[in-house]
Short mmCIF file of C-alpha atoms and ligand atoms in Angstrom, two decimals:
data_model
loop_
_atom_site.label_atom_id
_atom_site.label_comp_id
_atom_site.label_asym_id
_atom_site.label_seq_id
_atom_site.Cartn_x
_atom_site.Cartn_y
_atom_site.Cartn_z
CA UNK Z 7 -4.77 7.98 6.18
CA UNK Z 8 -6.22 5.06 4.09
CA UNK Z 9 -5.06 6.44 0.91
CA UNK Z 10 -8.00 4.75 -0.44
CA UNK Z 11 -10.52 6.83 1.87
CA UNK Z 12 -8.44 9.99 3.17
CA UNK Z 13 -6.33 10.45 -0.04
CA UNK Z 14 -8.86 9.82 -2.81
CA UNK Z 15 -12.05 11.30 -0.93
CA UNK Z 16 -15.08 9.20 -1.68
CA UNK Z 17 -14.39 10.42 -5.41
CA UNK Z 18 -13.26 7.10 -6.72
CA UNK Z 19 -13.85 3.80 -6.71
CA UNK Z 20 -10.59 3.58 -4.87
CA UNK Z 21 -12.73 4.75 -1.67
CA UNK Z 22 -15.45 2.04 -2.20
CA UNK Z 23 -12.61 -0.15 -2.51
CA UNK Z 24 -11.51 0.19 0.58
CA UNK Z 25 -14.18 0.80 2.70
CA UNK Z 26 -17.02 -1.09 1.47
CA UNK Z 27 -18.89 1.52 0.38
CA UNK Z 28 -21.89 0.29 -1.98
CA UNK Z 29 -22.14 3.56 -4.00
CA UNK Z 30 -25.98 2.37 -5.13
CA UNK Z 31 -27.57 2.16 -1.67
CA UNK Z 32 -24.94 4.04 0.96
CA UNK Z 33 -24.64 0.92 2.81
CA UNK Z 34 -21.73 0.97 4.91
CA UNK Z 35 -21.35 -3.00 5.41
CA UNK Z 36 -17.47 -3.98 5.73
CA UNK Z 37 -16.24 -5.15 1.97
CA UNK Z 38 -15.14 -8.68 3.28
CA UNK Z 39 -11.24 -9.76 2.49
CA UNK Z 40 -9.75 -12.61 1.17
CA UNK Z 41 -7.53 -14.71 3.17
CA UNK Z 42 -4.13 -14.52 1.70
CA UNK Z 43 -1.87 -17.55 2.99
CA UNK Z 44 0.39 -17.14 5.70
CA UNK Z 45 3.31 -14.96 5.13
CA UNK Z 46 6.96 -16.39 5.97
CA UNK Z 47 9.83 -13.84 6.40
CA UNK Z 48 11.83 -14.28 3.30
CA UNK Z 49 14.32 -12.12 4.33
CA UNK Z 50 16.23 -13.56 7.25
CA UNK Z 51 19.41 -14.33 5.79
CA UNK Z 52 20.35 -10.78 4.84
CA UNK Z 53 21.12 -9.63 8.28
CA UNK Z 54 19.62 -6.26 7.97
CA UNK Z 55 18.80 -4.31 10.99
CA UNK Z 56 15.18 -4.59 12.04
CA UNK Z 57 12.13 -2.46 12.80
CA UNK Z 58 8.78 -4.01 14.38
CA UNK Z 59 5.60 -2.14 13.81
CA UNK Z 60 3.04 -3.27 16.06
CA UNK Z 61 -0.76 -2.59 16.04
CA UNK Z 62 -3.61 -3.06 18.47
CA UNK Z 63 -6.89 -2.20 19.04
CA UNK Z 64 -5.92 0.89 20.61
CA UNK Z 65 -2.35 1.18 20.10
CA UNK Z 66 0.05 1.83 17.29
CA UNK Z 67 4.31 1.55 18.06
CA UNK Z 68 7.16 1.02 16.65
CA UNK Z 69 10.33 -0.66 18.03
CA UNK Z 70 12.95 2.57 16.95
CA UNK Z 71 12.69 6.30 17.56
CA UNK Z 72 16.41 7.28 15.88
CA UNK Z 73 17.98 5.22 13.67
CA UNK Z 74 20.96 5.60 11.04
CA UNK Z 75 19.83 5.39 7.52
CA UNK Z 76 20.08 2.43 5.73
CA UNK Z 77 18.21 -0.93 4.50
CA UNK Z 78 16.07 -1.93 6.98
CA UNK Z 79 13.74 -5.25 7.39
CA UNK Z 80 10.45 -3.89 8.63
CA UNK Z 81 8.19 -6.50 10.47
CA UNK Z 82 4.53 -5.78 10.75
CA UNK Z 83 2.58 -7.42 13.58
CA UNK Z 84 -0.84 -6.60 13.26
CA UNK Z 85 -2.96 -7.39 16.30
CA UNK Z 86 -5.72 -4.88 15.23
CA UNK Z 87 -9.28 -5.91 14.27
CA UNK Z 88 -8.84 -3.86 10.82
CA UNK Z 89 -6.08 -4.34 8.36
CA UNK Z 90 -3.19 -1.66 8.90
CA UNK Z 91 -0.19 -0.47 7.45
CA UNK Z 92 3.40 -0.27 8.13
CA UNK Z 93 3.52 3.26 6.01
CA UNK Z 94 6.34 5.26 6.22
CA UNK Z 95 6.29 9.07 4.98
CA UNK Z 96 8.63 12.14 5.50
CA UNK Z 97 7.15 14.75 7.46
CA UNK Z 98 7.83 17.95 5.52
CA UNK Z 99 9.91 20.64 7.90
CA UNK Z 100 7.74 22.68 10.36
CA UNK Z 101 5.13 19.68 10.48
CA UNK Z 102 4.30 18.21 14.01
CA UNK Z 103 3.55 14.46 14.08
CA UNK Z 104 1.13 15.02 16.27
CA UNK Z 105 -0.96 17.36 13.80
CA UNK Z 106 -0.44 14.82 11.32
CA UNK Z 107 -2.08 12.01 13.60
CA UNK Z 108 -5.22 14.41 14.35
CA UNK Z 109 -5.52 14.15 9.90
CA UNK Z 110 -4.45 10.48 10.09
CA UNK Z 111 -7.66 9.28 12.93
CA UNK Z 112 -10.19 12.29 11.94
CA UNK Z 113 -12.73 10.38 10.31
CA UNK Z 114 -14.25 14.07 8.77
CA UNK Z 115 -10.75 14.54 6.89
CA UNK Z 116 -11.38 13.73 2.85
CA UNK Z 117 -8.46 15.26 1.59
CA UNK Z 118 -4.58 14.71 2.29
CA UNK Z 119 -2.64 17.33 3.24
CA UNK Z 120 -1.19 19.19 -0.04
CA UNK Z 121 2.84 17.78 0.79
CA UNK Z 122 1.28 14.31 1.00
CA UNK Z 123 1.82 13.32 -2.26
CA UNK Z 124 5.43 14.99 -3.17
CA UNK Z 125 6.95 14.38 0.12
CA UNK Z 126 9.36 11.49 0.09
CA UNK Z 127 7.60 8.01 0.52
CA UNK Z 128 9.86 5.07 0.53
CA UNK Z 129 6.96 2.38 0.74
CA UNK Z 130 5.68 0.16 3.24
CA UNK Z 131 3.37 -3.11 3.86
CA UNK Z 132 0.15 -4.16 4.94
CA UNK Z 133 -1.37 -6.68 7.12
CA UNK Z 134 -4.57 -8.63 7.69
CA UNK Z 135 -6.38 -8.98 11.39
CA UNK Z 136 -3.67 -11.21 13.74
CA UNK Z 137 -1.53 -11.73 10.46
CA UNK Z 138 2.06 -10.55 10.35
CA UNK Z 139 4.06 -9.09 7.00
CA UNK Z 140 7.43 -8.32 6.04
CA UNK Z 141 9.30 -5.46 3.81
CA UNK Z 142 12.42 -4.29 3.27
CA UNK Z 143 12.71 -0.02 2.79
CA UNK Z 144 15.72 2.08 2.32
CA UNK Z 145 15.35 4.72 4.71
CA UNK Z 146 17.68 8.04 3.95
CA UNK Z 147 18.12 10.70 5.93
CA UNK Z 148 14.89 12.41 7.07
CA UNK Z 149 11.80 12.51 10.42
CA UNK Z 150 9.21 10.02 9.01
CA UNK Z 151 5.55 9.05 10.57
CA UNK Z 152 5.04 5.55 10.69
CA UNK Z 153 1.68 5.59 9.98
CA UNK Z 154 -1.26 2.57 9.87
CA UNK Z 155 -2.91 4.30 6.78
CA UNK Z 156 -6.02 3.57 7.86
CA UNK Z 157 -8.21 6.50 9.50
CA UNK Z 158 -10.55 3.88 10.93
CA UNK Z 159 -7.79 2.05 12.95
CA UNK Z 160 -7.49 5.14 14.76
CA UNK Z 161 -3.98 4.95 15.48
CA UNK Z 162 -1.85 7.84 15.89
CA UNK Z 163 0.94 8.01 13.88
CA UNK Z 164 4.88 7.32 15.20
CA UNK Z 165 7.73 9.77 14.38
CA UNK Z 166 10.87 8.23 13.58
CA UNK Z 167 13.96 9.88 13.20
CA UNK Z 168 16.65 8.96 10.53
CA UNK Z 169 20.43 10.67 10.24
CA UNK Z 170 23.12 10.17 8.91
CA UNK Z 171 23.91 8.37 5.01
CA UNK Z 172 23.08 4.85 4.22
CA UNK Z 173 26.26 2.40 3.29
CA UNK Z 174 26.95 2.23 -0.61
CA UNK Z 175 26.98 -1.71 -0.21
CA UNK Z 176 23.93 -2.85 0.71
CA UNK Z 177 22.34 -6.45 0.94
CA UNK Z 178 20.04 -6.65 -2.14
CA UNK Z 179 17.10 -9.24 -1.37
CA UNK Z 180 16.62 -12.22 -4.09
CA UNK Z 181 13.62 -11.33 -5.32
CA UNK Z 182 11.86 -13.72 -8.11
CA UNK Z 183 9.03 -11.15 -9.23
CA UNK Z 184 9.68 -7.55 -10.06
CA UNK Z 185 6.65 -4.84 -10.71
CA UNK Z 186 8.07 -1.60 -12.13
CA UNK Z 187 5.45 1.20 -11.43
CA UNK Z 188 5.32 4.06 -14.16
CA UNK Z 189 2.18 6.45 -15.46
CA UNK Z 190 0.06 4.94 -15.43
CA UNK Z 191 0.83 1.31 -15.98
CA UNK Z 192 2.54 -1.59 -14.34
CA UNK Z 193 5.42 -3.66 -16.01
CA UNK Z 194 5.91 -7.30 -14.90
CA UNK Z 195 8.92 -8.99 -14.98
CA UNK Z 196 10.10 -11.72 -13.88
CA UNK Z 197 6.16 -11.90 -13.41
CA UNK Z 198 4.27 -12.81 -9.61
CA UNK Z 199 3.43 -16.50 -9.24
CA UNK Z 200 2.10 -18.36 -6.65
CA UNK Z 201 3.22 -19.46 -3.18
CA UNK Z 202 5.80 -17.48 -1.58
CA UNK Z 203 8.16 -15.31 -3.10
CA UNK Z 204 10.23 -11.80 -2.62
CA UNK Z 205 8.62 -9.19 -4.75
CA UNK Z 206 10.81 -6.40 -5.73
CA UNK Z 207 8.50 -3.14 -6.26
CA UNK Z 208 9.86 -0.30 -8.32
CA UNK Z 209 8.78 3.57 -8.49
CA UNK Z 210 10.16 4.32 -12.15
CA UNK Z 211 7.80 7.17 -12.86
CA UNK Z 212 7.38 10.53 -11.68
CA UNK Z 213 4.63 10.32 -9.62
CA UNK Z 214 3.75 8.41 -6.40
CA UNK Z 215 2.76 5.36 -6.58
CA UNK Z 216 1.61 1.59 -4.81
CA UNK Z 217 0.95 -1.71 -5.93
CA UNK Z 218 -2.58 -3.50 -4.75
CA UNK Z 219 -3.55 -6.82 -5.67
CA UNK Z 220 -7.11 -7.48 -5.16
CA UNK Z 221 -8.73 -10.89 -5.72
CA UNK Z 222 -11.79 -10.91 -8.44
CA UNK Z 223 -13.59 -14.15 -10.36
CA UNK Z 224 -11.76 -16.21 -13.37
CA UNK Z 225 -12.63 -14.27 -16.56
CA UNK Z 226 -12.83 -10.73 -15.66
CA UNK Z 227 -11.41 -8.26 -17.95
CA UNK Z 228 -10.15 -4.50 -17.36
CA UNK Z 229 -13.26 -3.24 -19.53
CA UNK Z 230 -14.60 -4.83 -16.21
CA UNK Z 231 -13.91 -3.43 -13.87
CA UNK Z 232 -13.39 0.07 -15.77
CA UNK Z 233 -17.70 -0.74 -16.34
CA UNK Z 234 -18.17 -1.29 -12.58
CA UNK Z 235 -15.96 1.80 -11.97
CA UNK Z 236 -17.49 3.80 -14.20
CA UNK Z 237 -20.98 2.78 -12.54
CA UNK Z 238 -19.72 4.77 -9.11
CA UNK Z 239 -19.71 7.91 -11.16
CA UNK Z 240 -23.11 7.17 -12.19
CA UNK Z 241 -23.02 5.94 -15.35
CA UNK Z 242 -24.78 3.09 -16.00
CA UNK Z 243 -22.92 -0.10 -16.88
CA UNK Z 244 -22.77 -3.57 -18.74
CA UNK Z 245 -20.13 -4.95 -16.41
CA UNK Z 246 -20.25 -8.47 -14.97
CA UNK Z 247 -18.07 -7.45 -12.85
CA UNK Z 248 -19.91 -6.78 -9.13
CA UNK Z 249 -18.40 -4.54 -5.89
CA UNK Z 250 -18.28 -7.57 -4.27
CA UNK Z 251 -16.59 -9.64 -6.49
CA UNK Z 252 -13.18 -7.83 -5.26
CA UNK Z 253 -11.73 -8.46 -2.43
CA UNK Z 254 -8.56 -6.68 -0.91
CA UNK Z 255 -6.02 -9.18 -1.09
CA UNK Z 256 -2.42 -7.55 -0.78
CA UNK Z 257 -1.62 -4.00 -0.14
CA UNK Z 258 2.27 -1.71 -0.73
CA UNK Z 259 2.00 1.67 0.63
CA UNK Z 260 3.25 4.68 -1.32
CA UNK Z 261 6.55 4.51 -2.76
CA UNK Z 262 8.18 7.62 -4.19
CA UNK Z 263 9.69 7.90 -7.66
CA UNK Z 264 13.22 6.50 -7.58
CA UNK Z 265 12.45 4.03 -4.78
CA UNK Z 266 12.61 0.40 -4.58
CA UNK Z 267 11.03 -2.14 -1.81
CA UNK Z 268 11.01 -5.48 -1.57
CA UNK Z 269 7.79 -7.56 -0.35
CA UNK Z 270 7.36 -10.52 0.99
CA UNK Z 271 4.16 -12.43 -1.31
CA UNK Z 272 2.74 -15.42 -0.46
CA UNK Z 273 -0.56 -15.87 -3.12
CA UNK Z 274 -2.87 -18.28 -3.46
CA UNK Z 275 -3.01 -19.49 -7.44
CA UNK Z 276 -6.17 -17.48 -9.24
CA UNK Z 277 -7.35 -14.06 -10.77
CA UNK Z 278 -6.27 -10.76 -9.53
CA UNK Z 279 -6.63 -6.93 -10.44
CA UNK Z 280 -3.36 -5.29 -9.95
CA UNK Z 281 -4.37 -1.72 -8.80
CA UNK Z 282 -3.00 1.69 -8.29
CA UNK Z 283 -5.37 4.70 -6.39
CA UNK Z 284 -2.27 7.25 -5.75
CA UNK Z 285 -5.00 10.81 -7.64
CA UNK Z 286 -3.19 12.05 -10.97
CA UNK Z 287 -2.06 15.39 -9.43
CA UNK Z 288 -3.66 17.28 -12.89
CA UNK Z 289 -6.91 15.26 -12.98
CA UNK Z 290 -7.57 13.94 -9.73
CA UNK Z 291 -8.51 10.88 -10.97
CA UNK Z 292 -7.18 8.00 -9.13
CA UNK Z 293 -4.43 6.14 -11.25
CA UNK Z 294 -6.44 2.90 -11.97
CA UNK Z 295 -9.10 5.07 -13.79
CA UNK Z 296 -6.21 6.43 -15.62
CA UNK Z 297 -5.09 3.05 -16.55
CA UNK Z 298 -2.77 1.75 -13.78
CA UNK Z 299 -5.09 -1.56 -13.82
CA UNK Z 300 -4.22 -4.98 -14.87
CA UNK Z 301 -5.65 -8.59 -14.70
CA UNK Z 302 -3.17 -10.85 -13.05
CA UNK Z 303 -3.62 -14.53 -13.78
CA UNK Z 304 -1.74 -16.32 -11.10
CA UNK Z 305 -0.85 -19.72 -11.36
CU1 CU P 24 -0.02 5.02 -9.49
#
């Protein structure tokens, strides 16, 4: 269920993004990621309860089934050869985890299902090859998958059952960089910097959304990579910008309007795209072709 694959189709750059698909020649070579640093769990001192989502080459589990709702510290151990997600997602009533694992792993599914993007999403974390990643999700009320987001993982989704309501007073994590997420544009503040840090990501729009970073050369510009993403439509471009030039770097899973997460970031100083793919609803256009694109310079 790479949103970047499954939920954009091969419509955007989004999908060549994520899959290293060179739009000009169909070749399928593997878009090769940049090694973020080593992620320390900044979040040990809050005592929240803790889920561990572990991934293999051929398996996919998580350390709950029923929980109460609440804060939770989600731990991401990815033993995989691909990176996966920690991805949470409601299941909408009447829908069988087990039909939604045949969409997640079918590599002929393109589209999402229609509930994907207005069911409740409260976020979620990725994680390089043998790395390991940290984030902290409220959970309410509801039967989630726990999902790797990735369709070539092929890794059936987990169903996870939350009841009952959260506690009013809640641990809050200390986080030192904040990204607020509207339409279609990201808001800074305190802004990301490097080495490690908690990163509190905020849903303050009204549609789904993520944060991406992905790692591209000093200099480039959004009329960049807009160029280069305008060249996957076909339209011929001046960009300097190449497909290889960006490189996945860190990766939230959807996040719901009205939600907040909190990330553990460890980044290397440098240049970065901050990127949203979550399709405009109206449009179908993926949000970063709508706008939700910035250049990050890290230092
Ligand atoms: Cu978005």
């Amino acid at each position: 269920m790479d949103r970047r694959t499954f939920l954009t189709g091969a419509s955007a750059i989004g999908a060549a993004l994520g899959l290293g698909i060179r739009p000009l020649d169909g070749d399928l070579t593997a878009l090769a990621q940049a090694t973020p640093p080593v992620t320390p769990n900044l979040f040990a001192d809050l005592g929240l309860p803790e889920i561990t989502v572990t991934a293999t080459a051929d398996s996919y589990t998580v350390s709950e089934s029923s929980i109460s709702a609440g804060r939770y510290l989600v731990h991401l151990v990815n033993q995989a050869p691909v990176e996966v997600y920690a991805a949470f997602l409601q299941l909408p009533g009447g829908t069988a985890i087990d039909d939604f694992s045949a969409l997640l792993t079918d590599p002929a599914t393109v589209e999402p299902p229609e509930w994907y993007y207005t069911t409740f999403a409260p976020g979620g974390i990725s994680a390089t090859p043998g790395e390991e990643s940290w984030v902290v999700l409220d959970l309410p009320e509801g039967v989630y998958a726990v999902n790797s987001d990735v369709p070539e993982a092929g890794l059936p989704a987990v169903e996870l059952e939350v009841t009952g309501e959260a506690l009013a007073d809640l641990p809050v994590p200390a986080a030192t960089a904040k990204v607020d997420m509207v339409e279609m544009m990201f808001h800074f503040d305190p802004p990301i910097v490097a080495g490690s840090q908690i990163l509190e990501v905020t849903n303050s729009g009204e549609q789904m959304h993520f944060f991406t970073l992905a790692s591209v050369p000093a200099g480039t510009t959004v009329e960049d990579f807009m160029g280069l993403a305008a060249s996957f439509s076909g339209t011929p471009t001046e960009s300097s910008l190449a497909f290889d030039d960006i490189q996945p770097y860190f990766d939230t899973a959807n996040q719901s309007p009205g939600t907040t997460a909190w990330a553990a970031l460890n980044v290397d100083p440098g240049t970065y795209l901050a990127l949203c793919f979550v399709p405009d609803p109206a449009t179908g256009a993926p949000h970063a072709m709508l706008g939700m694109v910035d250049v990050l310079t890290i230092a």
